[in-house]
PDB file of C-alpha atoms in Angstrom:
ATOM      1  CA  MET A   7     212.586 130.716  50.971  1.00  0.00           C
ATOM      2  CA  ASN A   8     216.273 129.666  50.717  1.00  0.00           C
ATOM      3  CA  VAL A   9     217.584 133.207  49.884  1.00  0.00           C
ATOM      4  CA  ASN A  10     219.498 133.712  53.328  1.00  0.00           C
ATOM      5  CA  ALA A  11     220.949 129.984  53.489  1.00  0.00           C
ATOM      6  CA  VAL A  12     224.572 129.472  53.912  1.00  0.00           C
ATOM      7  CA  ARG A  13     227.116 126.743  53.836  1.00  0.00           C
ATOM      8  CA  SER A  14     228.939 126.453  57.035  1.00  0.00           C
ATOM      9  CA  LEU A  15     231.308 123.769  58.944  1.00  0.00           C
ATOM     10  CA  MET A  16     230.092 123.784  62.575  1.00  0.00           C
ATOM     11  CA  ALA A  17     232.110 122.111  65.563  1.00  0.00           C
ATOM     12  CA  ILE A  18     229.655 120.224  68.101  1.00  0.00           C
ATOM     13  CA  GLU A  19     229.732 122.101  71.319  1.00  0.00           C
ATOM     14  CA  ARG A  20     227.767 119.535  73.014  1.00  0.00           C
ATOM     15  CA  ASN A  21     226.058 116.275  71.935  1.00  0.00           C
ATOM     16  CA  GLU A  22     224.075 114.965  75.041  1.00  0.00           C
ATOM     17  CA  ALA A  23     221.812 112.558  75.883  1.00  0.00           C
ATOM     18  CA  GLU A  24     218.496 113.664  77.278  1.00  0.00           C
ATOM     19  CA  GLY A  25     216.290 111.208  79.397  1.00  0.00           C
ATOM     20  CA  ARG A  26     216.041 107.369  79.223  1.00  0.00           C
ATOM     21  CA  GLY A  27     214.124 107.569  75.531  1.00  0.00           C
ATOM     22  CA  GLY A  28     216.744 108.192  73.112  1.00  0.00           C
ATOM     23  CA  ASN A  29     216.231 111.924  72.977  1.00  0.00           C
ATOM     24  CA  ARG A  30     219.531 114.169  72.385  1.00  0.00           C
ATOM     25  CA  ARG A  31     220.293 117.550  72.357  1.00  0.00           C
ATOM     26  CA  LEU A  32     223.108 118.991  69.957  1.00  0.00           C
ATOM     27  CA  VAL A  33     224.707 122.059  69.926  1.00  0.00           C
ATOM     28  CA  LEU A  34     226.620 123.470  66.914  1.00  0.00           C
ATOM     29  CA  ARG A  35     228.725 126.519  67.182  1.00  0.00           C
ATOM     30  CA  ALA A  36     227.874 128.557  64.052  1.00  0.00           C
ATOM     31  CA  PRO A  37     229.144 131.959  62.590  1.00  0.00           C
ATOM     32  CA  ALA A  38     228.569 135.026  64.980  1.00  0.00           C
ATOM     33  CA  ASP A  39     226.627 136.224  61.690  1.00  0.00           C
ATOM     34  CA  TRP A  40     224.680 133.120  60.694  1.00  0.00           C
ATOM     35  CA  PRO A  41     221.316 134.274  59.654  1.00  0.00           C
ATOM     36  CA  GLU A  42     218.637 134.397  62.033  1.00  0.00           C
ATOM     37  CA  PRO A  43     215.971 131.456  61.327  1.00  0.00           C
ATOM     38  CA  ALA A  44     212.111 131.630  61.565  1.00  0.00           C
ATOM     39  CA  PRO A  45     210.651 129.530  63.887  1.00  0.00           C
ATOM     40  CA  GLY A  46     210.061 126.330  61.596  1.00  0.00           C
ATOM     41  CA  GLN A  47     212.701 126.673  59.446  1.00  0.00           C
ATOM     42  CA  PHE A  48     215.209 123.647  59.125  1.00  0.00           C
ATOM     43  CA  LEU A  49     218.865 122.969  58.377  1.00  0.00           C
ATOM     44  CA  MET A  50     220.344 119.882  56.265  1.00  0.00           C
ATOM     45  CA  LEU A  51     223.213 118.481  58.427  1.00  0.00           C
ATOM     46  CA  HIS A  52     226.057 116.337  57.639  1.00  0.00           C
ATOM     47  CA  LEU A  53     226.287 113.538  59.304  1.00  0.00           C
ATOM     48  CA  ALA A  54     229.928 112.312  57.872  1.00  0.00           C
ATOM     49  CA  PRO A  55     232.620 114.998  59.082  1.00  0.00           C
ATOM     50  CA  PRO A  56     235.226 116.181  56.549  1.00  0.00           C
ATOM     51  CA  GLU A  57     238.190 115.286  58.550  1.00  0.00           C
ATOM     52  CA  PRO A  58     239.373 112.469  58.327  1.00  0.00           C
ATOM     53  CA  PRO A  59     237.463 112.523  54.794  1.00  0.00           C
ATOM     54  CA  ARG A  60     234.194 110.172  54.900  1.00  0.00           C
ATOM     55  CA  HIS A  61     231.481 110.108  52.757  1.00  0.00           C
ATOM     56  CA  ASP A  62     229.161 107.340  54.715  1.00  0.00           C
ATOM     57  CA  PRO A  63     226.422 108.112  55.154  1.00  0.00           C
ATOM     58  CA  LEU A  64     226.652 110.538  51.673  1.00  0.00           C
ATOM     59  CA  LEU A  65     223.235 112.421  52.262  1.00  0.00           C
ATOM     60  CA  PRO A  66     222.271 114.885  54.793  1.00  0.00           C
ATOM     61  CA  ARG A  67     219.338 114.623  57.336  1.00  0.00           C
ATOM     62  CA  PRO A  68     216.800 117.478  57.959  1.00  0.00           C
ATOM     63  CA  MET A  69     217.079 118.837  61.406  1.00  0.00           C
ATOM     64  CA  ALA A  70     214.169 121.428  62.720  1.00  0.00           C
ATOM     65  CA  VAL A  71     216.369 124.463  64.380  1.00  0.00           C
ATOM     66  CA  TYR A  72     215.068 124.117  68.099  1.00  0.00           C
ATOM     67  CA  ARG A  73     216.290 127.595  69.058  1.00  0.00           C
ATOM     68  CA  THR A  74     219.587 129.775  68.728  1.00  0.00           C
ATOM     69  CA  GLU A  75     221.494 131.714  71.348  1.00  0.00           C
ATOM     70  CA  ARG A  76     223.437 134.915  70.041  1.00  0.00           C
ATOM     71  CA  ARG A  77     227.119 135.419  71.494  1.00  0.00           C
ATOM     72  CA  PRO A  78     229.580 138.174  70.460  1.00  0.00           C
ATOM     73  CA  ASP A  79     232.035 135.300  68.831  1.00  0.00           C
ATOM     74  CA  ALA A  80     229.524 132.951  67.780  1.00  0.00           C
ATOM     75  CA  THR A  81     225.869 131.551  67.737  1.00  0.00           C
ATOM     76  CA  LEU A  82     224.552 128.456  68.959  1.00  0.00           C
ATOM     77  CA  LEU A  83     222.205 126.199  67.751  1.00  0.00           C
ATOM     78  CA  GLU A  84     220.447 123.661  69.204  1.00  0.00           C
ATOM     79  CA  VAL A  85     219.003 120.689  67.731  1.00  0.00           C
ATOM     80  CA  LEU A  86     216.973 117.901  69.597  1.00  0.00           C
ATOM     81  CA  TYR A  87     216.847 114.319  67.353  1.00  0.00           C
ATOM     82  CA  LYS A  88     216.082 111.004  68.354  1.00  0.00           C
ATOM     83  CA  VAL A  89     218.474 107.734  67.936  1.00  0.00           C
ATOM     84  CA  VAL A  90     216.429 105.533  65.447  1.00  0.00           C
ATOM     85  CA  GLY A  91     218.709 104.466  62.888  1.00  0.00           C
ATOM     86  CA  ARG A  92     222.379 104.373  61.575  1.00  0.00           C
ATOM     87  CA  GLY A  93     222.905 108.127  61.030  1.00  0.00           C
ATOM     88  CA  THR A  94     221.622 109.189  64.035  1.00  0.00           C
ATOM     89  CA  SER A  95     223.427 106.788  65.692  1.00  0.00           C
ATOM     90  CA  LEU A  96     226.598 107.965  63.917  1.00  0.00           C
ATOM     91  CA  LEU A  97     225.814 111.574  65.377  1.00  0.00           C
ATOM     92  CA  ALA A  98     224.940 110.572  68.797  1.00  0.00           C
ATOM     93  CA  GLY A  99     228.821 108.892  69.134  1.00  0.00           C
ATOM     94  CA  TYR A 100     230.395 112.393  67.650  1.00  0.00           C
ATOM     95  CA  ASP A 101     232.341 114.186  70.589  1.00  0.00           C
ATOM     96  CA  PRO A 102     232.726 117.727  71.406  1.00  0.00           C
ATOM     97  CA  GLY A 103     234.963 119.482  68.837  1.00  0.00           C
ATOM     98  CA  VAL A 104     233.939 117.218  65.473  1.00  0.00           C
ATOM     99  CA  ALA A 105     233.069 119.644  63.051  1.00  0.00           C
ATOM    100  CA  LEU A 106     230.156 118.624  60.624  1.00  0.00           C
ATOM    101  CA  PRO A 107     229.164 120.748  57.338  1.00  0.00           C
ATOM    102  CA  VAL A 108     226.065 122.234  57.645  1.00  0.00           C
ATOM    103  CA  VAL A 109     223.555 124.185  55.257  1.00  0.00           C
ATOM    104  CA  GLY A 110     220.867 126.410  56.548  1.00  0.00           C
ATOM    105  CA  PRO A 111     218.198 127.730  57.519  1.00  0.00           C
ATOM    106  CA  LEU A 112     216.153 126.402  55.299  1.00  0.00           C
ATOM    107  CA  GLY A 113     212.456 126.359  53.748  1.00  0.00           C
ATOM    108  CA  ARG A 114     209.010 128.220  54.804  1.00  0.00           C
ATOM    109  CA  GLY A 115     208.468 128.973  58.503  1.00  0.00           C
ATOM    110  CA  PHE A 116     205.417 129.476  60.777  1.00  0.00           C
ATOM    111  CA  GLU A 117     203.788 132.845  60.506  1.00  0.00           C
ATOM    112  CA  THR A 118     202.861 133.601  64.190  1.00  0.00           C
ATOM    113  CA  PRO A 119     199.559 134.314  65.771  1.00  0.00           C
ATOM    114  CA  GLY A 120     197.949 137.598  65.612  1.00  0.00           C
ATOM    115  CA  ALA A 121     197.216 139.346  68.559  1.00  0.00           C
ATOM    116  CA  GLY A 122     194.729 138.294  70.877  1.00  0.00           C
ATOM    117  CA  GLU A 123     194.760 134.959  69.261  1.00  0.00           C
ATOM    118  CA  THR A 124     194.375 131.216  70.753  1.00  0.00           C
ATOM    119  CA  ALA A 125     197.362 129.339  69.540  1.00  0.00           C
ATOM    120  CA  LEU A 126     196.746 125.634  69.893  1.00  0.00           C
ATOM    121  CA  LEU A 127     200.458 123.790  68.803  1.00  0.00           C
ATOM    122  CA  VAL A 128     200.341 120.253  69.066  1.00  0.00           C
ATOM    123  CA  GLY A 129     203.429 118.122  68.960  1.00  0.00           C
ATOM    124  CA  GLY A 130     204.326 114.694  68.413  1.00  0.00           C
ATOM    125  CA  GLY A 131     207.427 112.546  68.770  1.00  0.00           C
ATOM    126  CA  THR A 132     210.265 114.457  67.039  1.00  0.00           C
ATOM    127  CA  GLY A 133     207.870 116.858  65.762  1.00  0.00           C
ATOM    128  CA  ILE A 134     207.997 118.680  69.119  1.00  0.00           C
ATOM    129  CA  ALA A 135     211.319 120.249  67.996  1.00  0.00           C
ATOM    130  CA  SER A 136     209.891 122.032  65.457  1.00  0.00           C
ATOM    131  CA  LEU A 137     207.266 124.219  67.846  1.00  0.00           C
ATOM    132  CA  TYR A 138     209.726 125.457  70.281  1.00  0.00           C
ATOM    133  CA  GLY A 139     210.358 128.344  68.429  1.00  0.00           C
ATOM    134  CA  LEU A 140     207.221 129.298  67.663  1.00  0.00           C
ATOM    135  CA  ALA A 141     205.697 128.996  70.759  1.00  0.00           C
ATOM    136  CA  ALA A 142     208.599 131.386  72.438  1.00  0.00           C
ATOM    137  CA  ALA A 143     207.818 134.054  69.495  1.00  0.00           C
ATOM    138  CA  ALA A 144     204.025 133.911  69.941  1.00  0.00           C
ATOM    139  CA  ARG A 145     203.772 134.057  73.592  1.00  0.00           C
ATOM    140  CA  ALA A 146     203.906 137.565  73.777  1.00  0.00           C
ATOM    141  CA  GLN A 147     200.890 138.522  71.942  1.00  0.00           C
ATOM    142  CA  ALA A 148     199.147 135.272  71.734  1.00  0.00           C
ATOM    143  CA  ASP A 149     197.569 132.522  74.357  1.00  0.00           C
ATOM    144  CA  VAL A 150     200.020 129.882  73.559  1.00  0.00           C
ATOM    145  CA  HIS A 151     198.560 126.379  74.457  1.00  0.00           C
ATOM    146  CA  VAL A 152     200.634 123.651  73.956  1.00  0.00           C
ATOM    147  CA  LEU A 153     200.249 120.332  73.288  1.00  0.00           C
ATOM    148  CA  LEU A 154     202.739 117.568  73.726  1.00  0.00           C
ATOM    149  CA  GLY A 155     202.260 113.612  73.092  1.00  0.00           C
ATOM    150  CA  ALA A 156     204.433 110.931  72.940  1.00  0.00           C
ATOM    151  CA  ARG A 157     204.584 106.858  73.527  1.00  0.00           C
ATOM    152  CA  HIS A 158     205.726 107.006  77.221  1.00  0.00           C
ATOM    153  CA  ALA A 159     207.363 109.881  79.500  1.00  0.00           C
ATOM    154  CA  ASP A 160     210.888 109.660  78.298  1.00  0.00           C
ATOM    155  CA  ASP A 161     210.098 110.464  74.850  1.00  0.00           C
ATOM    156  CA  LEU A 162     208.677 114.006  75.370  1.00  0.00           C
ATOM    157  CA  MET A 163     211.226 116.291  73.977  1.00  0.00           C
ATOM    158  CA  GLY A 164     212.378 119.260  75.413  1.00  0.00           C
ATOM    159  CA  LEU A 165     209.563 119.147  78.113  1.00  0.00           C
ATOM    160  CA  ALA A 166     211.554 121.273  80.591  1.00  0.00           C
ATOM    161  CA  ASP A 167     212.039 124.040  77.584  1.00  0.00           C
ATOM    162  CA  PHE A 168     208.347 124.239  77.200  1.00  0.00           C
ATOM    163  CA  GLU A 169     207.709 124.329  80.867  1.00  0.00           C
ATOM    164  CA  ALA A 170     210.055 127.635  81.077  1.00  0.00           C
ATOM    165  CA  LEU A 171     208.330 129.417  78.398  1.00  0.00           C
ATOM    166  CA  GLY A 172     205.179 129.777  81.121  1.00  0.00           C
ATOM    167  CA  VAL A 173     202.505 129.001  78.463  1.00  0.00           C
ATOM    168  CA  ARG A 174     199.963 126.558  78.986  1.00  0.00           C
ATOM    169  CA  LEU A 175     201.403 123.016  78.395  1.00  0.00           C
ATOM    170  CA  SER A 176     198.980 119.521  78.151  1.00  0.00           C
ATOM    171  CA  LEU A 177     200.948 116.213  78.122  1.00  0.00           C
ATOM    172  CA  ALA A 178     199.482 112.854  76.429  1.00  0.00           C
ATOM    173  CA  THR A 179     201.327 109.502  76.531  1.00  0.00           C
ATOM    174  CA  GLU A 180     200.217 106.467  75.185  1.00  0.00           C
ATOM    175  CA  ASP A 181     200.980 104.467  78.248  1.00  0.00           C
ATOM    176  CA  GLY A 182     200.105 107.221  80.568  1.00  0.00           C
ATOM    177  CA  SER A 183     203.579 108.044  82.075  1.00  0.00           C
ATOM    178  CA  ALA A 184     202.744 111.657  81.882  1.00  0.00           C
ATOM    179  CA  GLY A 185     199.508 113.626  81.453  1.00  0.00           C
ATOM    180  CA  HIS A 186     196.533 112.300  79.655  1.00  0.00           C
ATOM    181  CA  ARG A 187     196.447 108.431  78.839  1.00  0.00           C
ATOM    182  CA  GLY A 188     195.966 108.034  75.149  1.00  0.00           C
ATOM    183  CA  LEU A 189     196.684 110.046  72.226  1.00  0.00           C
ATOM    184  CA  VAL A 190     197.089 114.064  71.924  1.00  0.00           C
ATOM    185  CA  THR A 191     194.412 114.602  69.535  1.00  0.00           C
ATOM    186  CA  ALA A 192     192.042 114.271  72.969  1.00  0.00           C
ATOM    187  CA  LEU A 193     193.427 117.068  74.184  1.00  0.00           C
ATOM    188  CA  LEU A 194     193.100 119.261  70.897  1.00  0.00           C
ATOM    189  CA  GLU A 195     189.543 118.229  70.908  1.00  0.00           C
ATOM    190  CA  ARG A 196     189.022 119.512  74.440  1.00  0.00           C
ATOM    191  CA  ALA A 197     191.076 122.747  73.357  1.00  0.00           C
ATOM    192  CA  LEU A 198     189.291 123.179  70.682  1.00  0.00           C
ATOM    193  CA  ALA A 199     185.741 122.567  72.449  1.00  0.00           C
ATOM    194  CA  GLU A 200     186.837 125.593  74.949  1.00  0.00           C
ATOM    195  CA  ALA A 201     188.142 128.022  72.723  1.00  0.00           C
ATOM    196  CA  ASP A 202     187.004 131.284  72.950  1.00  0.00           C
ATOM    197  CA  GLY A 203     187.539 133.653  70.027  1.00  0.00           C
ATOM    198  CA  PRO A 204     189.976 133.292  67.040  1.00  0.00           C
ATOM    199  CA  THR A 205     191.802 130.592  67.162  1.00  0.00           C
ATOM    200  CA  ARG A 206     194.675 128.736  65.252  1.00  0.00           C
ATOM    201  CA  VAL A 207     196.195 125.232  65.097  1.00  0.00           C
ATOM    202  CA  TYR A 208     199.721 123.929  64.350  1.00  0.00           C
ATOM    203  CA  ALA A 209     200.912 120.828  64.226  1.00  0.00           C
ATOM    204  CA  CYS A 210     204.255 118.384  63.714  1.00  0.00           C
ATOM    205  CA  GLY A 211     204.533 115.109  64.091  1.00  0.00           C
ATOM    206  CA  PRO A 212     203.416 111.575  62.589  1.00  0.00           C
ATOM    207  CA  THR A 213     201.426 111.656  59.756  1.00  0.00           C
ATOM    208  CA  PRO A 214     198.448 110.061  61.044  1.00  0.00           C
ATOM    209  CA  MET A 215     198.420 112.606  64.039  1.00  0.00           C
ATOM    210  CA  MET A 216     198.548 115.244  62.109  1.00  0.00           C
ATOM    211  CA  GLN A 217     195.979 113.901  59.644  1.00  0.00           C
ATOM    212  CA  ALA A 218     193.837 113.676  62.689  1.00  0.00           C
ATOM    213  CA  VAL A 219     194.807 117.398  63.653  1.00  0.00           C
ATOM    214  CA  ALA A 220     193.597 118.744  60.495  1.00  0.00           C
ATOM    215  CA  GLY A 221     190.194 117.049  60.822  1.00  0.00           C
ATOM    216  CA  LEU A 222     189.315 118.270  64.245  1.00  0.00           C
ATOM    217  CA  ALA A 223     190.399 121.703  63.142  1.00  0.00           C
ATOM    218  CA  GLU A 224     188.511 121.480  59.928  1.00  0.00           C
ATOM    219  CA  GLY A 225     185.505 120.255  62.233  1.00  0.00           C
ATOM    220  CA  ALA A 226     186.389 123.346  64.406  1.00  0.00           C
ATOM    221  CA  GLY A 227     186.367 125.910  61.598  1.00  0.00           C
ATOM    222  CA  VAL A 228     189.542 127.073  62.373  1.00  0.00           C
ATOM    223  CA  PRO A 229     192.487 127.421  60.267  1.00  0.00           C
ATOM    224  CA  CYS A 230     195.467 125.193  60.609  1.00  0.00           C
ATOM    225  CA  THR A 231     199.152 124.719  59.589  1.00  0.00           C
ATOM    226  CA  LEU A 232     201.456 122.084  59.595  1.00  0.00           C
ATOM    227  CA  SER A 233     204.926 121.165  59.362  1.00  0.00           C
ATOM    228  CA  LEU A 234     205.856 118.316  57.287  1.00  0.00           C
ATOM    229  CA  GLU A 235     208.762 115.494  58.440  1.00  0.00           C
ATOM    230  CA  ASN A 236     209.295 114.537  54.947  1.00  0.00           C
ATOM    231  CA  ARG A 237     212.991 112.725  54.276  1.00  0.00           C
ATOM    232  CA  MET A 238     214.798 114.629  51.992  1.00  0.00           C
ATOM    233  CA  ALA A 239     218.255 114.737  49.971  1.00  0.00           C
ATOM    234  CA  CYS A 240     218.921 118.168  49.298  1.00  0.00           C
ATOM    235  CA  GLY A 241     217.268 121.112  50.873  1.00  0.00           C
ATOM    236  CA  PHE A 242     216.812 123.210  47.632  1.00  0.00           C
ATOM    237  CA  GLY A 243     214.219 121.541  45.649  1.00  0.00           C
ATOM    238  CA  VAL A 244     217.032 119.940  43.054  1.00  0.00           C
ATOM    239  CA  CYS A 245     216.121 116.368  43.541  1.00  0.00           C
ATOM    240  CA  LEU A 246     212.422 116.349  43.695  1.00  0.00           C
ATOM    241  CA  GLY A 247     212.360 113.697  46.668  1.00  0.00           C
ATOM    242  CA  CYS A 248     210.273 115.466  49.200  1.00  0.00           C
ATOM    243  CA  ALA A 249     206.866 116.009  46.981  1.00  0.00           C
ATOM    244  CA  VAL A 250     203.233 116.014  48.293  1.00  0.00           C
ATOM    245  CA  HIS A 251     200.012 116.680  46.692  1.00  0.00           C
ATOM    246  CA  GLY A 252     198.135 120.020  46.911  1.00  0.00           C
ATOM    247  CA  PRO A 253     194.450 120.394  45.682  1.00  0.00           C
ATOM    248  CA  GLY A 254     194.158 118.890  42.129  1.00  0.00           C
ATOM    249  CA  GLU A 255     197.246 118.170  40.061  1.00  0.00           C
ATOM    250  CA  LYS A 256     199.531 120.525  41.727  1.00  0.00           C
ATOM    251  CA  LEU A 257     202.613 119.313  43.834  1.00  0.00           C
ATOM    252  CA  HIS A 258     204.906 120.872  46.473  1.00  0.00           C
ATOM    253  CA  LEU A 259     208.420 120.273  47.537  1.00  0.00           C
ATOM    254  CA  VAL A 260     208.230 120.389  51.010  1.00  0.00           C
ATOM    255  CA  CYS A 261     212.174 121.688  51.292  1.00  0.00           C
ATOM    256  CA  ARG A 262     211.459 124.459  49.382  1.00  0.00           C
ATOM    257  CA  ASP A 263     207.477 125.171  49.758  1.00  0.00           C
ATOM    258  CA  GLY A 264     207.839 124.177  52.840  1.00  0.00           C
ATOM    259  CA  PRO A 265     208.271 122.256  55.214  1.00  0.00           C
ATOM    260  CA  VAL A 266     205.157 124.470  56.765  1.00  0.00           C
ATOM    261  CA  PHE A 267     201.649 124.288  55.017  1.00  0.00           C
ATOM    262  CA  ASP A 268     198.380 125.850  55.408  1.00  0.00           C
ATOM    263  CA  THR A 269     196.303 122.726  55.315  1.00  0.00           C
ATOM    264  CA  THR A 270     194.359 124.269  52.139  1.00  0.00           C
ATOM    265  CA  GLU A 271     197.568 123.857  50.270  1.00  0.00           C
ATOM    266  CA  LEU A 272     197.729 120.314  51.053  1.00  0.00           C
ATOM    267  CA  ARG A 273     195.843 117.190  50.155  1.00  0.00           C
ATOM    268  CA  VAL A 274     195.851 115.889  53.722  1.00  0.00           C
ATOM    269  CA  ASP A 275     194.876 112.679  52.981  1.00  0.00           C
ATOM    270  CA  ALA A 276     197.777 112.049  50.665  1.00  0.00           C
ATOM    271  CA  LEU A 277     200.646 112.625  53.087  1.00  0.00           C
ATOM    272  CA  PRO A 278     203.183 109.810  52.902  1.00  0.00           C
TER     273      PRO A 278
END
């Protein structure tokens, strides 16, 4: 799934805070002929710029490609991320013009729903960033209903972008600061009960959320696709550090075989 991946040195175009929840929007300037990513694909972003030379942190971070903008002289790649640790704290401190090594697009992306289907997209936390491309691609042929959940309204990534798509949008926050007070899975349970006709569920977010989503989809008898957010060190299936269990004794490497999987390909109860 990585045959189109390329290595590039990309300058930061913008690196801005969004809201008060630690969310940020990073815009990278890629070559004009950078391969078009499928919804759900990701890139490996090295957080130590080569100039001046630095090797800490050593390992890159996987980041979902949020969306792209094609220009005659460049491709702008948008990444949404949350400042949660040392690496993302360093990234948040880089100003426009800093160049970072990037490899991508990587992995297996989403298959868009068929014409006339209902697509229920469930995003939680930073997993929201993986679903925007799917929502944008699917809205022309499917009835797209996006369900976003977070602890607080400030944690809802890309909210204005999803609103601008014109798709159905439902929100849940654990503290009730936006939308339904509680978990996003409560919104999914309601949406599944109201669905009429062929329906598919797509989800990305914390493991307990995705396990609950998979259980609800199975109970409703509808197919379910998950995008996993495992830690990765290489992005090419070399280090074997992102293995997850499939049926029987089968193992999948999330970076190479995913990150997008149908739930029938996984032992959902054993997800890390």
